[in-house]
mmCIF file of C-alpha atoms in Angstrom:
data_model
loop_
_atom_site.group_PDB
_atom_site.id
_atom_site.type_symbol
_atom_site.label_atom_id
_atom_site.label_comp_id
_atom_site.label_asym_id
_atom_site.label_seq_id
_atom_site.Cartn_x
_atom_site.Cartn_y
_atom_site.Cartn_z
ATOM 1 C CA MET A 1 -8.485 24.864 4.346
ATOM 2 C CA ALA A 2 -4.713 26.716 4.615
ATOM 3 C CA LEU A 3 -2.260 26.772 1.969
ATOM 4 C CA THR A 4 -4.355 25.020 -0.820
ATOM 5 C CA THR A 5 -3.588 27.381 -3.545
ATOM 6 C CA VAL A 6 -0.337 29.153 -4.614
ATOM 7 C CA GLN A 7 -1.794 32.467 -3.313
ATOM 8 C CA ASP A 8 -2.010 30.903 0.020
ATOM 9 C CA TYR A 9 1.944 29.976 0.080
ATOM 10 C CA VAL A 10 2.919 33.103 -1.276
ATOM 11 C CA ASP A 11 0.933 35.128 1.091
ATOM 12 C CA ARG A 12 2.164 33.207 4.203
ATOM 13 C CA ALA A 13 5.575 33.138 2.915
ATOM 14 C CA ARG A 14 5.194 37.242 2.529
ATOM 15 C CA VAL A 15 4.257 37.772 6.503
ATOM 16 C CA LEU A 16 7.341 35.629 7.584
ATOM 17 C CA LEU A 17 9.397 37.638 5.059
ATOM 18 C CA LEU A 18 7.818 40.819 6.290
ATOM 19 C CA ASP A 19 6.816 41.757 2.950
ATOM 20 C CA GLN A 20 3.353 42.309 2.597
ATOM 21 C CA VAL A 21 2.896 46.052 1.539
ATOM 22 C CA GLU A 22 3.305 46.835 -2.335
ATOM 23 C CA PRO A 23 5.606 47.366 -4.247
ATOM 24 C CA TYR A 24 6.874 43.893 -2.974
ATOM 25 C CA ARG A 25 10.669 43.262 -2.061
ATOM 26 C CA TYR A 26 10.351 39.709 -3.245
ATOM 27 C CA PRO A 27 8.153 39.610 -6.607
ATOM 28 C CA THR A 28 5.532 36.946 -6.610
ATOM 29 C CA ASP A 29 7.039 35.599 -9.547
ATOM 30 C CA ASP A 30 10.348 34.423 -7.445
ATOM 31 C CA LEU A 31 8.322 33.242 -4.495
ATOM 32 C CA VAL A 32 6.255 31.320 -7.225
ATOM 33 C CA GLU A 33 9.681 29.819 -8.561
ATOM 34 C CA ALA A 34 11.026 29.199 -4.780
ATOM 35 C CA LEU A 35 7.637 27.060 -4.419
ATOM 36 C CA ASN A 36 8.273 25.322 -7.524
ATOM 37 C CA MET A 37 11.800 24.485 -6.274
ATOM 38 C CA GLY A 38 10.669 23.136 -3.415
ATOM 39 C CA MET A 39 8.405 20.575 -5.533
ATOM 40 C CA LEU A 40 11.705 19.155 -7.107
ATOM 41 C CA GLU A 41 13.442 19.265 -3.390
ATOM 42 C CA VAL A 42 10.564 17.035 -2.176
ATOM 43 C CA ARG A 43 10.789 14.658 -5.047
ATOM 44 C CA ARG A 44 14.323 13.984 -3.941
ATOM 45 C CA LEU A 45 13.630 13.917 -0.069
ATOM 46 C CA ARG A 46 9.953 12.135 -0.086
ATOM 47 C CA PRO A 47 9.284 10.762 -3.052
ATOM 48 C CA GLU A 48 6.010 9.377 -2.327
ATOM 49 C CA LEU A 49 4.463 12.840 -1.730
ATOM 50 C CA VAL A 50 4.952 13.468 -5.405
ATOM 51 C CA LYS A 51 3.962 10.019 -6.611
ATOM 52 C CA THR A 52 1.361 10.845 -8.490
ATOM 53 C CA PHE A 53 3.627 12.662 -10.682
ATOM 54 C CA PHE A 54 5.969 9.198 -11.034
ATOM 55 C CA GLY A 55 6.747 8.917 -15.131
ATOM 56 C CA GLY A 56 6.121 12.318 -15.619
ATOM 57 C CA GLU A 57 6.849 16.220 -14.693
ATOM 58 C CA ILE A 58 6.512 17.760 -11.290
ATOM 59 C CA PRO A 59 3.949 20.318 -11.347
ATOM 60 C CA ASP A 60 5.194 23.807 -12.267
ATOM 61 C CA TYR A 61 3.072 26.700 -11.005
ATOM 62 C CA SER A 62 3.134 29.969 -12.270
ATOM 63 C CA ALA A 63 2.170 33.496 -10.798
ATOM 64 C CA SER A 64 -0.086 33.958 -14.167
ATOM 65 C CA ASN A 65 -2.399 31.214 -12.307
ATOM 66 C CA MET A 66 -2.484 32.183 -8.440
ATOM 67 C CA THR A 67 -5.719 29.629 -7.512
ATOM 68 C CA ALA A 68 -3.900 26.634 -8.931
ATOM 69 C CA THR A 69 -4.213 23.577 -5.819
ATOM 70 C CA VAL A 70 -1.028 22.704 -4.898
ATOM 71 C CA ALA A 71 -1.253 18.936 -4.553
ATOM 72 C CA MET A 72 0.469 17.979 -1.167
ATOM 73 C CA ASP A 73 -0.151 16.259 1.563
ATOM 74 C CA GLN A 74 -1.728 18.669 4.799
ATOM 75 C CA GLN A 75 1.271 17.316 6.990
ATOM 76 C CA TYR A 76 3.905 19.198 4.903
ATOM 77 C CA ARG A 77 2.468 21.797 3.419
ATOM 78 C CA VAL A 78 3.818 24.360 6.308
ATOM 79 C CA SER A 79 7.240 23.100 5.018
ATOM 80 C CA PHE A 80 6.886 24.715 2.094
ATOM 81 C CA VAL A 81 6.382 28.000 3.608
ATOM 82 C CA TYR A 82 9.794 27.729 5.002
ATOM 83 C CA TYR A 83 11.377 26.443 1.946
ATOM 84 C CA ILE A 84 9.876 29.794 0.019
ATOM 85 C CA CYS A 85 11.231 31.942 2.908
ATOM 86 C CA GLY A 86 14.544 30.337 2.884
ATOM 87 C CA HIS A 87 14.969 30.601 -0.875
ATOM 88 C CA ALA A 88 14.036 34.216 -0.962
ATOM 89 C CA GLN A 89 16.615 34.957 1.488
ATOM 90 C CA LEU A 90 19.303 33.094 -0.416
ATOM 91 C CA ARG A 91 19.813 36.350 -2.769
ATOM 92 C CA ASP A 92 22.590 38.423 -2.047
ATOM 93 C CA ASP A 93 21.034 41.341 -0.571
ATOM 94 C CA GLU A 94 21.959 43.842 2.036
ATOM 95 C CA VAL A 95 18.634 42.787 3.805
ATOM 96 C CA ASN A 96 18.931 39.068 4.033
ATOM 97 C CA GLN A 97 20.919 36.938 6.294
ATOM 98 C CA ASP A 98 22.848 33.977 5.091
ATOM 99 C CA SER A 99 21.935 32.062 8.983
ATOM 100 C CA ARG A 100 18.127 33.000 8.672
ATOM 101 C CA ALA A 101 18.187 31.374 5.031
ATOM 102 C CA ALA A 102 19.594 28.495 6.060
ATOM 103 C CA ILE A 103 17.817 28.096 9.196
ATOM 104 C CA PHE A 104 14.403 27.943 6.991
ATOM 105 C CA LEU A 105 16.014 25.514 4.318
ATOM 106 C CA ASN A 106 17.258 23.209 7.102
ATOM 107 C CA LYS A 107 13.733 23.400 8.843
ATOM 108 C CA PHE A 108 12.338 22.489 5.706
ATOM 109 C CA THR A 109 14.505 19.652 4.891
ATOM 110 C CA SER A 110 14.399 18.136 8.909
ATOM 111 C CA GLN A 111 10.466 18.285 8.705
ATOM 112 C CA MET A 112 10.474 15.972 5.492
ATOM 113 C CA LEU A 113 12.530 13.685 6.967
ATOM 114 C CA SER A 114 11.992 13.841 10.588
ATOM 115 C CA ILE A 115 9.282 14.370 13.279
ATOM 116 C CA GLN A 116 10.818 16.187 15.816
ATOM 117 C CA ALA A 117 11.797 19.260 13.629
ATOM 118 C CA MET B 1 -16.256 2.680 1.342
ATOM 119 C CA PRO B 2 -13.828 0.808 3.901
ATOM 120 C CA SER B 3 -15.749 -0.644 6.538
ATOM 121 C CA ALA B 4 -15.603 0.261 10.347
ATOM 122 C CA GLU B 5 -13.248 -2.032 11.465
ATOM 123 C CA MET B 6 -11.333 -1.388 8.330
ATOM 124 C CA THR B 7 -10.804 2.453 9.414
ATOM 125 C CA ARG B 8 -10.114 1.319 13.272
ATOM 126 C CA PHE B 9 -7.466 -0.167 11.364
ATOM 127 C CA MET B 10 -6.192 2.868 9.472
ATOM 128 C CA ASP B 11 -6.645 4.998 12.094
ATOM 129 C CA GLN B 12 -4.130 2.848 14.812
ATOM 130 C CA THR B 13 -1.569 2.741 12.115
ATOM 131 C CA ARG B 14 -1.705 6.398 11.346
ATOM 132 C CA ILE B 15 -0.917 6.946 15.180
ATOM 133 C CA ARG B 16 1.892 4.928 14.800
ATOM 134 C CA LEU B 17 2.895 5.934 11.904
ATOM 135 C CA PRO B 18 3.677 9.837 12.497
ATOM 136 C CA GLY B 19 4.342 11.542 9.170
ATOM 137 C CA ALA B 20 3.005 8.875 6.611
ATOM 138 C CA ILE B 21 0.633 9.566 4.390
ATOM 139 C CA ASP B 22 -2.469 7.316 3.471
ATOM 140 C CA SER B 23 -1.326 6.448 -0.023
ATOM 141 C CA VAL B 24 1.966 4.647 1.211
ATOM 142 C CA ILE B 25 0.212 3.090 3.971
ATOM 143 C CA LEU B 26 -2.486 1.747 1.634
ATOM 144 C CA MET B 27 0.281 0.185 -0.850
ATOM 145 C CA GLU B 28 2.202 -1.254 1.863
ATOM 146 C CA PHE B 29 -0.990 -2.432 3.092
ATOM 147 C CA PHE B 30 -1.356 -4.364 0.195
ATOM 148 C CA SER B 31 2.242 -5.839 0.113
ATOM 149 C CA THR B 32 1.711 -6.881 3.381
ATOM 150 C CA MET B 33 -1.663 -8.491 2.889
ATOM 151 C CA LYS B 34 -0.300 -10.337 -0.346
ATOM 152 C CA GLU B 35 2.615 -11.883 1.681
ATOM 153 C CA PHE B 36 0.402 -12.976 4.550
ATOM 154 C CA LEU B 37 -2.713 -14.489 2.381
ATOM 155 C CA GLY B 38 0.009 -16.077 0.063
ATOM 156 C CA SER B 39 1.782 -17.560 2.861
ATOM 157 C CA THR B 40 -0.729 -18.739 4.897
ATOM 158 C CA ASN B 41 -3.456 -20.117 2.528
ATOM 159 C CA ILE B 42 -6.378 -18.859 4.919
ATOM 160 C CA TRP B 43 -8.703 -17.401 2.060
ATOM 161 C CA GLN B 44 -9.863 -20.426 0.503
ATOM 162 C CA GLU B 45 -12.819 -21.128 -2.160
ATOM 163 C CA ILE B 46 -14.154 -23.958 -3.786
ATOM 164 C CA ILE B 47 -14.848 -23.406 -7.403
ATOM 165 C CA PRO B 48 -17.295 -26.171 -9.386
ATOM 166 C CA PHE B 49 -16.040 -26.572 -12.855
ATOM 167 C CA ASN B 50 -17.447 -29.038 -15.857
ATOM 168 C CA ILE B 51 -15.127 -30.939 -17.439
ATOM 169 C CA VAL B 52 -15.852 -32.913 -21.158
ATOM 170 C CA ALA B 53 -14.491 -36.468 -21.784
ATOM 171 C CA ALA B 54 -11.453 -36.206 -23.550
ATOM 172 C CA THR B 55 -8.904 -38.418 -24.482
ATOM 173 C CA GLY B 56 -5.157 -38.034 -25.255
ATOM 174 C CA ASP B 57 -2.126 -37.532 -23.169
ATOM 175 C CA PRO B 58 -2.499 -34.407 -21.567
ATOM 176 C CA THR B 59 1.177 -34.021 -20.831
ATOM 177 C CA ILE B 60 1.784 -33.767 -24.572
ATOM 178 C CA ASP B 61 -0.973 -31.650 -25.308
ATOM 179 C CA PRO B 62 -2.828 -30.179 -22.549
ATOM 180 C CA THR B 63 -5.395 -28.247 -24.778
ATOM 181 C CA ASP B 64 -8.645 -30.427 -24.327
ATOM 182 C CA PHE B 65 -7.651 -31.025 -20.585
ATOM 183 C CA THR B 66 -7.215 -27.380 -19.594
ATOM 184 C CA TYR B 67 -9.947 -25.588 -17.599
ATOM 185 C CA THR B 68 -9.625 -22.083 -16.881
ATOM 186 C CA VAL B 69 -11.725 -21.227 -13.076
ATOM 187 C CA SER B 70 -12.136 -17.970 -11.599
ATOM 188 C CA PRO B 71 -12.772 -16.796 -7.724
ATOM 189 C CA THR B 72 -15.468 -14.499 -6.834
ATOM 190 C CA SER B 73 -13.160 -12.359 -5.345
ATOM 191 C CA GLY B 74 -9.354 -11.748 -5.001
ATOM 192 C CA ALA B 75 -6.761 -13.741 -7.525
ATOM 193 C CA ILE B 76 -5.776 -17.515 -7.348
ATOM 194 C CA ASN B 77 -2.414 -18.077 -5.833
ATOM 195 C CA ARG B 78 -2.452 -21.705 -5.134
ATOM 196 C CA LEU B 79 -4.350 -25.118 -5.968
ATOM 197 C CA ILE B 80 -5.198 -27.043 -2.911
ATOM 198 C CA THR B 81 -6.828 -30.150 -4.193
ATOM 199 C CA VAL B 82 -9.134 -30.855 -7.172
ATOM 200 C CA LEU B 83 -12.166 -33.332 -5.961
ATOM 201 C CA ASN B 84 -14.986 -35.236 -8.111
ATOM 202 C CA ASP B 85 -18.466 -35.798 -7.346
ATOM 203 C CA ALA B 86 -17.213 -38.502 -4.745
ATOM 204 C CA GLY B 87 -15.009 -36.601 -3.079
ATOM 205 C CA LYS B 88 -11.986 -38.560 -4.360
ATOM 206 C CA PRO B 89 -9.077 -36.407 -5.807
ATOM 207 C CA VAL B 90 -8.532 -35.904 -8.949
ATOM 208 C CA SER B 91 -4.716 -35.630 -10.639
ATOM 209 C CA VAL B 92 -4.316 -32.110 -11.937
ATOM 210 C CA THR B 93 -1.845 -29.234 -12.174
ATOM 211 C CA MET B 94 -1.983 -25.841 -12.226
ATOM 212 C CA ALA B 95 1.067 -24.384 -13.652
ATOM 213 C CA THR B 96 -0.743 -20.996 -14.686
ATOM 214 C CA PRO B 97 -2.943 -19.722 -11.748
ATOM 215 C CA GLY B 98 -6.423 -20.445 -13.004
ATOM 216 C CA GLU B 99 -5.738 -22.959 -15.593
ATOM 217 C CA ILE B 100 -6.204 -26.483 -13.814
ATOM 218 C CA VAL B 101 -4.941 -29.163 -16.428
ATOM 219 C CA ILE B 102 -6.866 -33.001 -15.702
ATOM 220 C CA MET B 103 -3.509 -34.851 -15.748
ATOM 221 C CA SER B 104 -5.663 -37.951 -16.925
ATOM 222 C CA PRO B 105 -7.804 -39.016 -19.608
ATOM 223 C CA GLN B 106 -11.710 -38.504 -18.871
ATOM 224 C CA THR B 107 -14.292 -40.996 -19.787
ATOM 225 C CA GLU B 108 -17.280 -38.806 -19.233
ATOM 226 C CA ALA B 109 -18.614 -35.270 -18.503
ATOM 227 C CA GLN B 110 -18.492 -34.072 -15.014
ATOM 228 C CA THR B 111 -18.419 -31.469 -12.365
ATOM 229 C CA LEU B 112 -15.114 -31.318 -10.268
ATOM 230 C CA TYR B 113 -14.547 -29.180 -7.184
ATOM 231 C CA ALA B 114 -11.351 -27.256 -7.197
ATOM 232 C CA LYS B 115 -10.381 -25.563 -4.061
ATOM 233 C CA VAL B 116 -8.005 -22.856 -4.148
ATOM 234 C CA ALA B 117 -6.213 -20.265 -1.771
ATOM 235 C CA LEU B 118 -6.741 -16.465 -2.942
ATOM 236 C CA THR B 119 -4.631 -13.697 -2.679
ATOM 237 C CA VAL B 120 -5.576 -9.773 -2.827
ATOM 238 C CA ILE B 121 -5.511 -8.455 -6.616
ATOM 239 C CA ASP B 122 -4.121 -4.758 -7.105
ATOM 240 C CA PRO B 123 -6.841 -2.598 -5.529
ATOM 241 C CA VAL B 124 -6.072 0.227 -8.269
ATOM 242 C CA ALA B 125 -9.414 2.054 -8.428
ATOM 243 C CA VAL B 126 -11.366 -0.674 -6.314
ATOM 244 C CA ASP B 127 -12.812 0.442 -2.841
ATOM 245 C CA GLY B 128 -10.424 3.655 -2.524
ATOM 246 C CA ASP B 129 -7.232 1.658 -3.199
ATOM 247 C CA TYR B 130 -8.171 -0.791 -0.327
ATOM 248 C CA PRO B 131 -6.848 -4.027 -1.012
ATOM 249 C CA VAL B 132 -10.317 -6.315 -1.122
ATOM 250 C CA PHE B 133 -10.578 -9.328 1.265
ATOM 251 C CA PRO B 134 -12.796 -11.329 3.637
ATOM 252 C CA ASP B 135 -13.695 -8.956 6.301
ATOM 253 C CA TRP B 136 -13.227 -11.666 8.942
ATOM 254 C CA ILE B 137 -9.489 -11.814 8.174
ATOM 255 C CA ILE B 138 -8.926 -8.302 9.473
ATOM 256 C CA GLY B 139 -11.501 -9.022 12.638
ATOM 257 C CA LYS B 140 -9.155 -12.212 13.640
ATOM 258 C CA TYR B 141 -5.792 -10.785 12.333
ATOM 259 C CA LYS B 142 -5.579 -7.403 12.878
ATOM 260 C CA ASN B 143 -3.361 -7.227 15.181
ATOM 261 C CA GLU B 144 -0.566 -9.914 13.319
ATOM 262 C CA ILE B 145 -1.413 -7.693 9.951
ATOM 263 C CA MET B 146 -0.750 -4.528 11.597
ATOM 264 C CA ASP B 147 2.619 -5.782 12.739
ATOM 265 C CA GLY B 148 3.393 -6.923 9.020
ATOM 266 C CA LEU B 149 2.173 -3.170 7.891
ATOM 267 C CA LEU B 150 4.453 -1.584 10.694
ATOM 268 C CA GLY B 151 7.338 -3.517 9.976
ATOM 269 C CA ARG B 152 7.315 -2.497 6.397
ATOM 270 C CA MET B 153 6.621 0.889 6.912
ATOM 271 C CA MET B 154 9.371 0.927 9.424
ATOM 272 C CA THR B 155 11.795 -0.238 7.749
ATOM 273 C CA GLN B 156 11.578 2.141 4.980
ATOM 274 C CA ILE B 157 14.490 4.525 4.971
ATOM 275 C CA ALA B 158 15.380 8.434 5.288
ATOM 276 C CA LYS B 159 11.322 8.692 6.624
ATOM 277 C CA PRO B 160 10.049 10.615 9.803
ATOM 278 C CA TYR B 161 8.528 6.990 10.832
ATOM 279 C CA SER B 162 11.832 5.178 10.049
ATOM 280 C CA SER B 163 13.005 2.968 12.754
ATOM 281 C CA ALA B 164 15.278 -0.185 11.734
ATOM 282 C CA SER B 165 15.131 -1.653 15.232
ATOM 283 C CA THR B 166 11.559 -1.362 15.658
ATOM 284 C CA GLY B 167 10.891 -2.479 12.135
ATOM 285 C CA ILE B 168 12.395 -5.687 12.604
ATOM 286 C CA VAL B 169 10.549 -6.584 15.779
ATOM 287 C CA HIS B 170 7.242 -6.009 14.045
ATOM 288 C CA LEU B 171 8.503 -7.781 11.031
ATOM 289 C CA LYS B 172 9.495 -10.940 13.410
ATOM 290 C CA ARG B 173 6.009 -11.047 15.020
ATOM 291 C CA PHE B 174 4.740 -10.843 11.561
ATOM 292 C CA ARG B 175 6.503 -13.669 10.556
ATOM 293 C CA SER B 176 5.783 -15.961 13.386
ATOM 294 C CA ALA B 177 1.917 -14.768 13.191
ATOM 295 C CA ILE B 178 2.084 -16.269 9.433
ATOM 296 C CA SER B 179 2.969 -19.534 10.926
ATOM 297 C CA THR B 180 0.548 -19.578 13.243
ATOM 298 C CA ALA B 181 -2.108 -18.466 10.694
ATOM 299 C CA ARG B 182 -0.979 -21.551 8.363
ATOM 300 C CA THR B 183 -1.612 -23.997 10.928
ATOM 301 C CA GLU B 184 -5.003 -22.925 11.833
ATOM 302 C CA ALA B 185 -6.254 -22.948 8.274
ATOM 303 C CA THR B 186 -4.697 -26.242 7.897
ATOM 304 C CA LYS B 187 -6.718 -27.625 10.790
ATOM 305 C CA THR B 188 -9.621 -25.133 9.505
ATOM 306 C CA ASN B 189 -9.728 -23.590 12.827
ATOM 307 C CA LEU B 190 -10.794 -26.422 14.674
ATOM 308 C CA TYR B 191 -9.205 -26.781 18.390
ATOM 309 C CA GLY B 192 -7.101 -29.991 18.700
ATOM 310 C CA ALA B 193 -7.474 -31.119 15.231
ATOM 311 C CA GLN B 194 -5.667 -33.592 13.494
ATOM 312 C CA ARG B 195 -4.175 -32.094 9.874
ATOM 313 C CA TRP B 196 -5.144 -35.032 7.947
ATOM 314 C CA ARG B 197 -8.235 -37.305 7.403
ATOM 315 C CA PHE B 198 -9.076 -40.480 6.307
ATOM 316 C CA PRO B 199 -10.446 -39.902 2.547
ATOM 317 C CA LYS B 200 -14.187 -40.688 2.001
ATOM 318 C CA ALA B 201 -15.416 -44.012 2.031
ATOM 319 C CA PHE B 202 -15.210 -46.208 -1.257
ATOM 320 C CA THR B 203 -18.400 -47.196 -2.551
#
């Protein structure tokens, strides 16, 4: 099934970031950390998607365990790819565009809150 | 394992609530059933229980007059009546659901029959988190229950399936259906039946 493990999310994000050849422009650690940031955002926007973790900590994935399963409903997995891309492109880098980062992040938010996004 | 009817019910719900996840639908389904069953009394059970002779004043010390009854499924929500073997009502109270207090001294041991209205219990780790209740209820009131569920889901805020106006329409239909179901339960689904009836003949 697509987008099951941490590795799946990083691989899909690298496709959109045109960063599939080593040495990577965006370190794997940074992309995994972006996934973690996305999980925190989901806790704020759609708490029921992470209700399993109520009363505790949202999962914190690590690049040392890329085969870890990301617990997320199928409907919202693609949104996290967009968040990872947007978060990666927020950095002040000559190859990044603020508008592209904003588009990705807004797409993540709007897909969480509405259907027609 | 949910029944085929329950599976079809859930599929229809998923179609009408794009972006909703199953666990949230089931949570609201439980709340909907709790409201529906609690307001209509349609799920009833007659529970026999044996009492012993007791003297004293139950209003002062109900200990010897208190009996615990348990349904075969669900949770007791309301005590409708308690009858003895002759079919005559017995004076009782039930301040705590499931604990019946006989409000008069009893001179002999006998079997009484408690007619109770039931509701769903928390479905945690039971049947895949589906609320457990008789199949005939979803068969008869599927559309009405779906109105309640859709109304509760659509009135959540900041969700892809949020729609306050549509949710209110569903909830109004649900409340109306509760009223109808309550009347049908009172008349035990008999067409044209009167609500009251004479008690059993004196012997």
